[in-house]
Amino acid sequence: MRTIQVLLVLLITGNTVMAQESPQKFSLEQCLDFAVNNSYAAHRANLDVSEAGYRISEARSNVLPQINASGDFDHSMVLPTTMLPGELIGQSGTQIPVQMGSKNELDFGVSVGQVIFSPTLFTGIKIAKNNQELQRLRAAMTQEEVIFDVSNAFYDILNSMQELDNINYMISMQDSLYRLMEKRVEENVTREVDLNRIKVNLTNLQARGRSMNNTILQQKRYLQTLIGIPIEDAFEVDDSEVQNIALSELRSYSQPQNRIELDVLNKQKEMLELEIRGHKMEYLPTLSAIATAGYQFQSNRLNLTRDPWYSSAVIGVRLSIPIFDGLGKRSRIRQKQTQLQSLDWDIRETRQSLSADYLNARNGLEMTYELVQVQSENMKLAEKVYTQTMALYTEGLASITDLLETETSLHEVKIAYTTELIRYKKTEIDLLKASGTLKYLLSNN
């Protein structure tokens, strides 16, 4: 048993050390799966749904019995004086001051109230349930926004890493060319001004490389913030995803009839209609049952066990009939009706905007697809030129400079192809959002 425990400790320790030496590289799918459960936006959306559930419980509590207990204790330092007519004791025409009451009074009672008829309360429950459905829709919309933002941020990092790779390659080529030109200057074969020109290019490339490294660091921190990973934690992006990007055939994306944005607006419209109905219900009377019971103690001496206690009990119903409230209810109804009209215009505008987004994304994907095809042809042509130049260099018919320039051109074309391919994937994400199918990027879909 002890041997197994030691092995487990060594295994855990070894994994921890390996994790510290080489932080986990996140793929796009891993980033998305982590973000939908751990992003700050997802946590807030889930809390909003929970809060809406508690609002339903609050609305339901108003139709349940309301039970309250109360108690009062009064000790009169000086009893109040009341003037009584003298006729009570045969002294007509006079008033006699008399102190009435007891110095100590103690009241204790319990009251119970139960709503019998109140249309506004039941409408309030419907509004609370509708609000919970609205928050769930908003949570789903938040998930789509998180998927969209994380995907774009991930591909931005890949694009920057490809650009940095190109810069580093150019630095390597320029450095090799600089060393070659330096020897030629020493042999008086090349002018020194050509060497200085290469040095300027090399210095500029090194500065661009440092700037791009800083850009990638900022982009990673932004992605960490999006998916909910602390900034101080080690985090790397799986750059091998670039090699996994493939240009798929253009699929048929159908324009959705019901986008989540429209569902949210329609649910808001339902809530406004319920609120208008609730305000109209305020014109109806309300009926409730009441019951109270209690004990009262009065005595000049505070002797709770010897002096008598007096009990009381009351039951009844309470009817409230609204007659005139200064036109307050009518004003509230018209406010909601105005908001409802404004929301109808929002729905029309959103529907048209979503249609435009879909068409733009569709056209953008088709255009990017063609550009990727062009870059693919350019890459094939650059590979052919490089092969021909290499053959000429082998035969002594081309200079090393020509070979380096051709190799650099081939590398730039490859980077341009990859960059265009990444842009194609980002445009595809735009179309997935416009067609309401972003959730299919998750591993469980």
Coordinates of C-alpha atoms in Angstrom, one line a residue:
M1 CA 0.0 0.0 0.0
R2 CA 2.8 2.4 0.9
T3 CA 4.6 1.6 -2.4
I4 CA 1.4 2.6 -4.3
Q5 CA 1.2 5.8 -2.4
V6 CA 4.8 6.7 -3.1
L7 CA 4.3 6.0 -6.8
L8 CA 1.2 8.2 -6.9
V9 CA 3.1 11.0 -5.2
L10 CA 5.9 10.7 -7.7
L11 CA 3.5 10.6 -10.6
I12 CA 1.6 13.7 -9.4
T13 CA 4.9 15.5 -8.6
G14 CA 6.3 14.5 -12.0
N15 CA 3.2 15.8 -13.8
T16 CA 3.3 19.0 -11.8
V17 CA 7.0 19.6 -12.8
M18 CA 6.2 18.8 -16.4
A19 CA 3.3 21.2 -16.3
Q20 CA 5.5 23.9 -14.9
E21 CA 8.2 23.3 -17.5
S22 CA 5.9 23.2 -20.5
P23 CA 2.5 24.8 -20.0
Q24 CA -0.5 23.2 -21.7
K25 CA -1.1 24.4 -25.2
F26 CA -4.8 25.1 -25.8
S27 CA -6.5 24.3 -29.1
L28 CA -9.4 26.3 -30.3
E29 CA -11.8 23.6 -29.2
Q30 CA -10.3 23.5 -25.7
C31 CA -10.5 27.3 -25.4
L32 CA -14.1 27.2 -26.4
D33 CA -15.1 24.4 -24.1
F34 CA -13.3 26.1 -21.2
A35 CA -14.8 29.5 -22.0
V36 CA -18.4 28.5 -22.0
N37 CA -18.1 27.1 -18.5
N38 CA -15.5 29.4 -16.9
S39 CA -15.6 32.8 -18.6
Y40 CA -16.7 35.8 -16.5
A41 CA -19.5 36.5 -18.9
A42 CA -20.8 32.9 -18.5
H43 CA -20.7 33.2 -14.7
R44 CA -22.7 36.4 -14.8
A45 CA -25.3 34.9 -17.2
N46 CA -25.8 31.9 -15.0
L47 CA -26.2 34.1 -11.9
D48 CA -28.8 36.2 -13.8
V49 CA -30.8 32.9 -14.5
S50 CA -30.5 32.0 -10.8
E51 CA -31.7 35.4 -9.7
A52 CA -34.7 35.1 -12.0
G53 CA -35.6 31.8 -10.3
Y54 CA -35.6 33.6 -7.0
R55 CA -37.8 36.3 -8.4
I56 CA -40.4 33.6 -9.2
S57 CA -40.2 32.4 -5.6
E58 CA -40.7 35.9 -4.4
A59 CA -43.8 36.4 -6.6
R60 CA -45.3 33.1 -5.4
S61 CA -44.7 34.1 -1.7
N62 CA -47.3 36.9 -2.0
V63 CA -50.1 34.4 -2.6
L64 CA -49.2 32.3 0.4
P65 CA -50.4 33.0 4.0
Q66 CA -48.6 35.9 5.6
I67 CA -48.1 35.3 9.3
N68 CA -46.8 37.9 11.7
A69 CA -46.3 38.1 15.4
S70 CA -46.1 41.4 17.4
G71 CA -45.7 42.4 21.0
D72 CA -45.8 45.8 22.8
F73 CA -44.9 46.8 26.4
D74 CA -45.7 50.2 27.7
H75 CA -44.9 51.5 31.2
S76 CA -46.5 54.9 32.0
M77 CA -44.3 57.0 34.3
V78 CA -47.4 59.3 34.8
L79 CA -50.9 58.1 33.9
P80 CA -52.8 60.3 31.5
T81 CA -55.5 62.5 33.1
T82 CA -59.0 62.7 31.7
M83 CA -61.7 65.3 32.7
L84 CA -65.0 63.7 33.6
P85 CA -68.3 65.6 34.3
G86 CA -69.1 66.2 38.0
E87 CA -72.6 64.8 37.5
L88 CA -71.1 61.3 37.9
I89 CA -70.5 62.0 41.6
G90 CA -73.3 64.5 42.2
Q91 CA -71.2 67.7 41.6
S92 CA -73.1 69.2 38.6
G93 CA -71.5 72.0 36.7
T94 CA -67.9 70.8 37.5
Q95 CA -65.3 68.7 35.9
I96 CA -63.2 66.2 37.8
P97 CA -59.7 65.2 36.7
V98 CA -59.2 61.5 36.8
Q99 CA -56.1 59.3 36.0
M100 CA -57.2 56.3 34.0
G101 CA -55.5 53.2 32.9
S102 CA -52.7 51.0 34.3
K103 CA -49.1 51.8 34.6
N104 CA -48.0 48.6 32.9
E105 CA -49.6 47.3 29.6
L106 CA -48.4 44.3 27.7
D107 CA -49.9 43.2 24.4
F108 CA -48.9 40.1 22.4
G109 CA -50.7 38.9 19.2
V110 CA -50.5 36.9 16.0
S111 CA -52.0 37.9 12.7
V112 CA -52.6 35.8 9.6
G113 CA -53.5 37.2 6.2
Q114 CA -54.4 35.2 3.1
V115 CA -55.1 36.6 -0.4
I116 CA -58.4 35.3 -1.9
F117 CA -58.6 37.3 -5.0
S118 CA -55.8 39.5 -6.5
P119 CA -55.3 39.3 -10.3
T120 CA -52.2 41.5 -10.2
L121 CA -50.4 38.9 -8.0
F122 CA -51.0 36.0 -10.4
T123 CA -50.0 38.2 -13.3
G124 CA -46.8 39.0 -11.4
I125 CA -46.0 35.3 -11.2
K126 CA -46.4 35.0 -15.0
I127 CA -44.1 38.0 -15.5
A128 CA -41.4 36.4 -13.2
K129 CA -41.6 33.1 -15.1
N130 CA -41.3 35.0 -18.4
N131 CA -38.3 36.9 -17.0
Q132 CA -36.5 33.6 -16.2
E133 CA -37.1 32.4 -19.8
L134 CA -35.7 35.7 -21.0
Q135 CA -32.5 35.3 -18.8
R136 CA -32.0 31.8 -20.2
L137 CA -32.2 33.2 -23.7
R138 CA -29.7 35.9 -22.8
A139 CA -27.4 33.3 -21.3
A140 CA -27.6 31.4 -24.6
M141 CA -26.8 34.6 -26.5
T142 CA -23.9 35.3 -24.1
Q143 CA -22.6 31.8 -25.0
E144 CA -22.7 32.7 -28.7
E145 CA -20.9 35.9 -28.1
V146 CA -18.2 34.1 -26.0
I147 CA -17.7 31.5 -28.8
F148 CA -17.5 34.3 -31.4
D149 CA -15.0 36.5 -29.4
V150 CA -12.8 33.5 -28.4
S151 CA -12.6 32.1 -31.9
N152 CA -11.6 35.5 -33.4
A153 CA -9.1 36.1 -30.6
F154 CA -7.6 32.6 -31.1
Y155 CA -7.2 33.1 -34.9
D156 CA -5.7 36.6 -34.3
I157 CA -3.0 35.0 -32.2
L158 CA -2.3 32.4 -34.9
N159 CA -2.1 35.1 -37.5
S160 CA 0.4 37.1 -35.4
M161 CA 2.4 34.0 -34.8
Q162 CA 2.6 33.3 -38.5
E163 CA 3.7 36.9 -39.1
L164 CA 6.4 36.5 -36.3
D165 CA 7.5 33.3 -38.0
N166 CA 7.9 35.2 -41.3
I167 CA 9.8 38.0 -39.6
N168 CA 12.2 35.5 -37.9
Y169 CA 12.7 33.8 -41.2
M170 CA 13.5 37.1 -42.9
I171 CA 15.9 38.0 -40.1
S172 CA 17.7 34.6 -40.7
M173 CA 17.9 35.3 -44.4
Q174 CA 19.0 38.9 -44.0
D175 CA 21.6 37.8 -41.5
S176 CA 23.0 35.2 -43.9
L177 CA 23.0 37.8 -46.7
Y178 CA 24.7 40.3 -44.4
R179 CA 27.5 37.9 -43.6
L180 CA 27.9 37.1 -47.3
M181 CA 28.0 40.7 -48.3
E182 CA 30.4 41.5 -45.5
K183 CA 32.9 39.1 -47.0
R184 CA 32.4 40.6 -50.4
V185 CA 33.1 44.0 -49.1
E186 CA 36.3 42.8 -47.5
E187 CA 37.2 41.4 -51.0
N188 CA 36.2 44.7 -52.6
V189 CA 33.6 42.9 -54.7
T190 CA 30.6 44.8 -53.3
R191 CA 30.1 48.4 -52.1
E192 CA 29.9 49.1 -48.4
V193 CA 26.7 51.1 -49.0
D194 CA 24.9 47.8 -50.1
L195 CA 26.1 46.2 -46.8
N196 CA 24.7 49.1 -44.8
R197 CA 21.4 48.9 -46.6
I198 CA 21.1 45.2 -45.6
K199 CA 22.0 46.2 -42.0
V200 CA 19.2 48.8 -41.9
N201 CA 16.8 46.1 -43.1
L202 CA 18.0 43.7 -40.5
T203 CA 17.7 46.2 -37.7
N204 CA 14.1 47.1 -38.8
L205 CA 13.2 43.4 -38.9
Q206 CA 14.5 42.8 -35.4
A207 CA 12.5 45.8 -34.1
R208 CA 9.4 44.4 -35.9
G209 CA 10.1 41.1 -34.2
R210 CA 10.2 42.6 -30.8
S211 CA 7.0 44.5 -31.4
M212 CA 5.2 41.4 -32.7
N213 CA 6.3 39.4 -29.7
N214 CA 4.7 42.1 -27.5
T215 CA 1.5 42.1 -29.6
I216 CA 1.2 38.3 -29.2
L217 CA 1.7 38.6 -25.5
Q218 CA -1.1 41.1 -25.3
Q219 CA -3.4 39.0 -27.5
K220 CA -2.8 36.0 -25.3
R221 CA -3.7 38.0 -22.2
Y222 CA -6.8 39.1 -23.8
L223 CA -7.7 35.5 -24.7
Q224 CA -7.0 34.4 -21.2
T225 CA -9.4 37.1 -19.9
L226 CA -12.1 36.0 -22.3
I227 CA -12.0 32.3 -21.4
G228 CA -11.5 32.9 -17.6
I229 CA -7.9 31.9 -17.1
P230 CA -5.9 34.1 -14.6
I231 CA -3.3 36.3 -16.3
E232 CA -0.6 35.1 -14.0
D233 CA -1.1 31.4 -15.1
A234 CA 1.0 30.0 -17.9
F235 CA -0.9 29.9 -21.1
E236 CA 0.1 28.9 -24.6
V237 CA -1.8 28.5 -27.9
D238 CA -1.4 25.4 -29.9
D239 CA 0.2 26.9 -33.1
S240 CA 0.0 23.5 -34.8
E241 CA -3.7 24.4 -35.5
V242 CA -2.3 26.4 -38.5
Q243 CA -1.3 23.2 -40.2
N244 CA -4.7 21.6 -39.4
I245 CA -6.6 24.4 -41.2
A246 CA -8.0 23.1 -44.4
L247 CA -10.0 24.9 -47.1
S248 CA -13.3 23.0 -47.2
E249 CA -15.8 23.3 -50.0
L250 CA -18.3 26.1 -49.6
R251 CA -21.2 24.6 -47.7
S252 CA -24.8 25.7 -48.0
Y253 CA -25.6 27.9 -45.0
S254 CA -29.3 28.6 -44.7
Q255 CA -30.5 31.9 -43.4
P256 CA -32.1 31.2 -40.0
Q257 CA -35.7 32.3 -39.4
N258 CA -35.3 32.7 -35.7
R259 CA -32.1 34.0 -34.4
I260 CA -31.4 34.2 -30.6
E261 CA -31.4 38.0 -30.8
L262 CA -34.9 37.9 -32.2
D263 CA -36.0 35.4 -29.6
V264 CA -34.8 37.8 -26.8
L265 CA -36.7 40.7 -28.3
N266 CA -39.9 38.7 -28.7
K267 CA -39.6 37.5 -25.1
Q268 CA -39.2 41.1 -24.0
K269 CA -42.4 41.9 -26.0
E270 CA -44.2 39.2 -24.1
M271 CA -43.1 40.7 -20.8
L272 CA -44.3 44.1 -21.8
E273 CA -47.7 42.7 -22.8
L274 CA -47.9 40.9 -19.5
E275 CA -47.0 44.1 -17.6
I276 CA -49.7 46.0 -19.5
R277 CA -52.2 43.3 -18.5
G278 CA -51.0 43.5 -14.9
H279 CA -51.6 47.3 -14.8
K280 CA -55.1 46.8 -16.2
M281 CA -55.8 44.3 -13.5
E282 CA -55.1 47.0 -11.0
Y283 CA -58.6 48.4 -11.7
L284 CA -60.1 45.2 -10.2
P285 CA -60.9 44.8 -6.5
T286 CA -58.8 42.7 -4.2
L287 CA -60.1 40.4 -1.5
S288 CA -58.2 38.9 1.4
A289 CA -59.0 37.1 4.7
I290 CA -57.6 38.2 8.0
A291 CA -57.4 36.6 11.4
T292 CA -55.8 38.0 14.6
A293 CA -55.5 36.6 18.1
G294 CA -53.7 37.9 21.2
Y295 CA -53.4 38.5 24.9
Q296 CA -53.4 41.7 26.9
F297 CA -52.0 42.4 30.3
Q298 CA -52.8 45.5 32.4
S299 CA -51.6 46.1 35.9
N300 CA -50.1 48.8 38.1
R301 CA -47.8 46.1 39.5
L302 CA -45.6 44.1 37.0
N303 CA -46.8 40.8 38.3
L304 CA -47.3 38.7 35.2
T305 CA -48.3 35.5 37.0
R306 CA -50.9 36.8 39.5
D307 CA -52.6 39.6 37.6
P308 CA -55.1 38.5 34.9
W309 CA -54.4 38.2 31.2
Y310 CA -57.2 39.1 28.7
S311 CA -57.5 37.3 25.4
S312 CA -58.9 38.5 22.1
A313 CA -59.6 37.0 18.6
V314 CA -60.8 38.5 15.4
I315 CA -61.5 37.0 12.0
G316 CA -62.8 38.8 8.9
V317 CA -62.3 39.7 5.2
R318 CA -60.9 42.8 3.7
L319 CA -62.1 44.2 0.4
S320 CA -60.2 46.9 -1.5
I321 CA -61.9 48.6 -4.4
P322 CA -59.9 51.1 -6.4
I323 CA -61.9 54.2 -7.4
F324 CA -59.6 57.0 -8.4
D325 CA -55.8 57.2 -8.3
G326 CA -55.2 60.5 -10.2
L327 CA -54.9 58.6 -13.5
G328 CA -51.7 56.9 -12.4
K329 CA -52.7 53.5 -13.7
R330 CA -53.6 54.9 -17.1
S331 CA -50.3 56.7 -17.3
R332 CA -48.4 53.5 -16.5
I333 CA -50.3 51.6 -19.1
R334 CA -49.6 54.2 -21.8
Q335 CA -45.9 54.1 -20.9
K336 CA -45.7 50.4 -21.4
Q337 CA -47.7 50.7 -24.7
T338 CA -45.2 53.2 -26.0
Q339 CA -42.3 50.9 -25.0
L340 CA -44.1 48.1 -26.8
Q341 CA -44.4 50.2 -30.0
S342 CA -40.7 51.1 -29.8
L343 CA -39.8 47.4 -29.3
D344 CA -41.7 46.5 -32.5
W345 CA -39.5 48.8 -34.4
D346 CA -36.4 47.3 -32.7
I347 CA -37.6 43.9 -33.9
R348 CA -38.0 45.1 -37.5
E349 CA -34.6 46.7 -37.5
T350 CA -32.9 43.7 -35.9
R351 CA -34.5 41.3 -38.4
Q352 CA -33.2 43.4 -41.3
S353 CA -29.8 43.9 -39.7
L354 CA -29.4 40.1 -39.2
S355 CA -30.4 39.5 -42.8
A356 CA -27.8 42.0 -44.0
D357 CA -25.2 40.4 -41.7
Y358 CA -26.0 36.9 -43.2
L359 CA -25.7 38.1 -46.8
N360 CA -22.5 40.1 -46.1
A361 CA -20.9 37.1 -44.3
R362 CA -22.0 34.8 -47.2
N363 CA -20.5 37.1 -49.8
G364 CA -17.4 37.6 -47.7
L365 CA -16.8 33.8 -47.4
E366 CA -17.1 33.4 -51.1
M367 CA -14.6 36.2 -51.8
T368 CA -12.2 34.9 -49.2
Y369 CA -12.5 31.4 -50.7
E370 CA -11.4 32.7 -54.1
L371 CA -8.5 34.6 -52.5
V372 CA -7.3 31.5 -50.9
Q373 CA -7.4 29.7 -54.2
V374 CA -5.4 32.5 -55.7
Q375 CA -2.8 32.3 -53.0
S376 CA -2.7 28.5 -53.4
E377 CA -1.8 29.0 -57.1
N378 CA 0.8 31.6 -56.2
M379 CA 2.4 29.2 -53.8
K380 CA 2.6 26.5 -56.4
L381 CA 4.2 29.0 -58.8
A382 CA 6.7 30.2 -56.2
E383 CA 7.6 26.6 -55.5
K384 CA 8.3 26.1 -59.2
V385 CA 10.4 29.2 -59.4
Y386 CA 12.4 28.1 -56.3
T387 CA 13.0 24.7 -57.8
Q388 CA 14.2 26.3 -61.1
T389 CA 16.4 28.8 -59.3
M390 CA 17.9 26.0 -57.2
A391 CA 18.7 24.1 -60.4
L392 CA 20.4 27.1 -61.9
Y393 CA 22.3 27.8 -58.7
T394 CA 23.6 24.2 -58.8
E395 CA 24.7 24.6 -62.3
G396 CA 26.4 27.9 -61.4
L397 CA 24.0 30.0 -63.5
A398 CA 22.4 31.8 -60.6
S399 CA 24.0 33.7 -57.6
I400 CA 23.4 32.9 -53.9
T401 CA 21.6 36.3 -53.7
D402 CA 19.1 35.1 -56.3
L403 CA 18.6 31.9 -54.5
L404 CA 18.1 33.6 -51.1
E405 CA 15.6 36.1 -52.6
T406 CA 13.7 33.3 -54.3
E407 CA 13.6 31.3 -51.1
T408 CA 12.4 34.4 -49.2
S409 CA 9.7 35.0 -51.8
L410 CA 8.5 31.4 -51.4
H411 CA 8.4 31.7 -47.7
E412 CA 6.4 34.9 -47.9
V413 CA 3.9 33.3 -50.3
K414 CA 3.4 30.4 -47.9
I415 CA 2.8 32.8 -45.1
A416 CA 0.4 34.8 -47.2
Y417 CA -1.5 31.6 -48.0
T418 CA -1.7 30.6 -44.4
T419 CA -2.8 34.2 -43.4
E420 CA -5.5 34.1 -46.1
L421 CA -6.6 30.7 -44.9
I422 CA -6.9 32.1 -41.3
R423 CA -8.9 35.0 -42.7
Y424 CA -11.2 32.4 -44.4
K425 CA -11.8 30.7 -41.1
K426 CA -12.6 34.0 -39.4
T427 CA -15.0 34.8 -42.2
E428 CA -16.5 31.3 -41.8
I429 CA -17.1 32.1 -38.1
D430 CA -18.9 35.3 -39.1
L431 CA -21.2 33.2 -41.3
L432 CA -21.7 30.6 -38.5
K433 CA -22.8 33.4 -36.2
A434 CA -25.1 34.9 -38.9
S435 CA -26.7 31.5 -39.5
G436 CA -27.0 30.8 -35.7
T437 CA -24.8 27.7 -35.7
L438 CA -21.8 28.9 -33.7
K439 CA -22.5 26.2 -31.0
Y440 CA -21.4 23.5 -33.4
L441 CA -17.8 24.6 -32.8
L442 CA -18.0 23.1 -29.3
S443 CA -16.7 19.6 -28.8
N444 CA -20.1 18.3 -27.6
N445 CA -22.0 19.4 -30.7

